[in-house]
Every structure is written in C-alpha cells, then in structure tokens.
C-alpha cells in the first residue's frame, strides 16, 4: 500500500477531479470542469511518477493545467466574436 502525504497520492487527485466534475454538473459554467481536468492531469502525472514532486510544484502544475483546460474549453465552446444568442421562443409559450 502506498504511504506518504495525502497530497502526493494519485487517487486523492483523481477523487478531487471526480468531485469537481460533479460540481460542474450542478453548476455548469466550464469553471469547475477546468479544475477537474487539471486535478485529473495531476493525478495521472502522480500515477506515472509517484511522490517525486513536492506540494508547491503540484499546486503550480494544477494551476497551469486548470488554466490551460479552461482556456481550451472557452475557445471551443464559446460564441465566436460578434455572435449573439437570440432566443425567439420561450419554453413557457404554449
């Protein structure tokens, strides 16, 4: 069984990624999804290279991965420059 500080265990980061992804389902804004992707990537990194990285470096990597994932999600799923979403029918119109 793996021992060490809890932040150096890959499954802790994967559990955090899963929790953040579930929060994204409840509060959809692509914000928590970026954090979930970042935590998942840090978990995969720890799975490949276990406990060789310290907490400060893990947090920096988590931030970089999360910001990169958020920027990619925003680029892929946002409206193009100048586009406006217009709603013509309301769900309550009968």
Tab-separated table of C-alpha atoms in Angstrom:
chain	number	residue	atom	x	y	z
A	1	UNK	CA	0.000	0.000	0.000
A	2	UNK	CA	1.163	3.495	-0.801
A	3	UNK	CA	2.220	5.719	2.040
A	4	UNK	CA	3.135	9.362	2.220
A	5	UNK	CA	1.381	12.670	2.468
A	6	UNK	CA	-2.173	12.590	1.175
A	7	UNK	CA	-1.466	15.262	-1.474
A	8	UNK	CA	1.172	13.009	-3.073
A	9	UNK	CA	-1.278	10.145	-3.722
A	10	UNK	CA	-2.646	9.915	-7.244
A	11	UNK	CA	-6.066	8.686	-6.194
A	12	UNK	CA	-6.633	11.757	-3.995
A	13	UNK	CA	-6.234	13.993	-7.052
A	14	UNK	CA	-8.480	11.698	-9.104
A	15	UNK	CA	-11.151	11.801	-6.378
A	16	UNK	CA	-10.886	15.605	-6.347
A	17	UNK	CA	-11.257	15.621	-10.138
A	18	UNK	CA	-14.377	13.488	-9.896
A	19	UNK	CA	-15.837	15.709	-7.181
A	20	UNK	CA	-15.135	18.860	-9.209
A	21	UNK	CA	-16.720	17.274	-12.288
A	22	UNK	CA	-19.839	16.511	-10.249
A	23	UNK	CA	-19.948	20.128	-9.048
A	24	UNK	CA	-19.757	21.178	-12.710
A	25	UNK	CA	-22.874	19.111	-13.410
A	26	UNK	CA	-24.768	21.027	-10.727
A	27	UNK	CA	-23.329	24.475	-11.553
A	28	UNK	CA	-22.500	24.450	-15.284
A	29	UNK	CA	-20.072	27.245	-16.179
A	30	UNK	CA	-16.974	25.412	-17.509
A	31	UNK	CA	-15.119	26.746	-14.468
A	32	UNK	CA	-15.191	23.622	-12.331
A	33	UNK	CA	-14.634	21.444	-15.388
A	34	UNK	CA	-11.294	23.169	-15.968
A	35	UNK	CA	-10.332	22.492	-12.354
A	36	UNK	CA	-11.463	18.869	-12.728
A	37	UNK	CA	-9.306	18.401	-15.811
A	38	UNK	CA	-6.358	19.987	-14.005
A	39	UNK	CA	-6.760	17.702	-10.995
A	40	UNK	CA	-7.116	14.679	-13.273
A	41	UNK	CA	-3.925	15.537	-15.127
A	42	UNK	CA	-2.023	15.964	-11.850
A	43	UNK	CA	-3.408	12.585	-10.734
A	44	UNK	CA	-2.182	10.973	-13.957
A	45	UNK	CA	1.197	12.610	-13.510
A	46	UNK	CA	1.463	11.209	-9.978
A	47	UNK	CA	0.418	7.794	-11.253
A	48	UNK	CA	3.341	7.838	-13.688
A	49	UNK	CA	5.905	9.466	-11.351
A	50	UNK	CA	4.734	8.749	-7.786
A	51	UNK	CA	5.804	11.022	-4.931
A	52	UNK	CA	8.696	12.643	-6.758
A	53	UNK	CA	7.061	16.063	-6.774
A	54	UNK	CA	6.573	18.354	-3.797
A	55	UNK	CA	3.357	20.141	-2.875
A	56	UNK	CA	4.349	23.577	-4.253
A	57	UNK	CA	5.186	22.103	-7.655
A	58	UNK	CA	1.988	20.042	-7.681
A	59	UNK	CA	-0.069	23.148	-6.952
A	60	UNK	CA	1.672	25.093	-9.718
A	61	UNK	CA	1.074	22.237	-12.156
A	62	UNK	CA	-2.561	22.044	-11.047
A	63	UNK	CA	-2.965	25.759	-11.697
A	64	UNK	CA	-1.284	25.618	-15.098
A	65	UNK	CA	-3.265	22.552	-16.189
A	66	UNK	CA	-6.536	24.057	-14.938
A	67	UNK	CA	-5.968	27.397	-16.654
A	68	UNK	CA	-4.992	25.702	-19.899
A	69	UNK	CA	-8.051	23.434	-19.778
A	70	UNK	CA	-10.343	26.379	-19.004
A	71	UNK	CA	-8.914	28.410	-21.897
A	72	UNK	CA	-9.322	25.464	-24.272
A	73	UNK	CA	-12.914	24.865	-23.158
A	74	UNK	CA	-13.716	28.556	-23.535
A	75	UNK	CA	-12.204	28.625	-27.019
A	76	UNK	CA	-14.069	25.517	-28.170
A	77	UNK	CA	-17.491	26.155	-26.604
A	78	UNK	CA	-17.865	29.948	-26.534
A	79	UNK	CA	-19.609	32.084	-29.112
A	80	UNK	CA	-17.478	33.453	-31.898
A	81	UNK	CA	-16.547	37.119	-31.868
A	82	UNK	CA	-19.600	39.222	-32.639
A	83	UNK	CA	-22.090	36.394	-32.233
A	84	UNK	CA	-25.099	36.912	-30.037
A	85	UNK	CA	-27.520	34.264	-28.883
A	86	UNK	CA	-31.090	35.297	-29.552
A	87	UNK	CA	-33.974	33.380	-28.056
A	88	UNK	CA	-37.128	33.632	-30.133
A	89	UNK	CA	-39.373	31.199	-28.275
A	90	UNK	CA	-39.774	30.774	-24.557
A	91	UNK	CA	-40.196	27.312	-23.098
A	92	UNK	CA	-43.372	28.542	-21.381
A	93	UNK	CA	-45.002	29.794	-24.570
A	94	UNK	CA	-47.760	27.436	-25.497
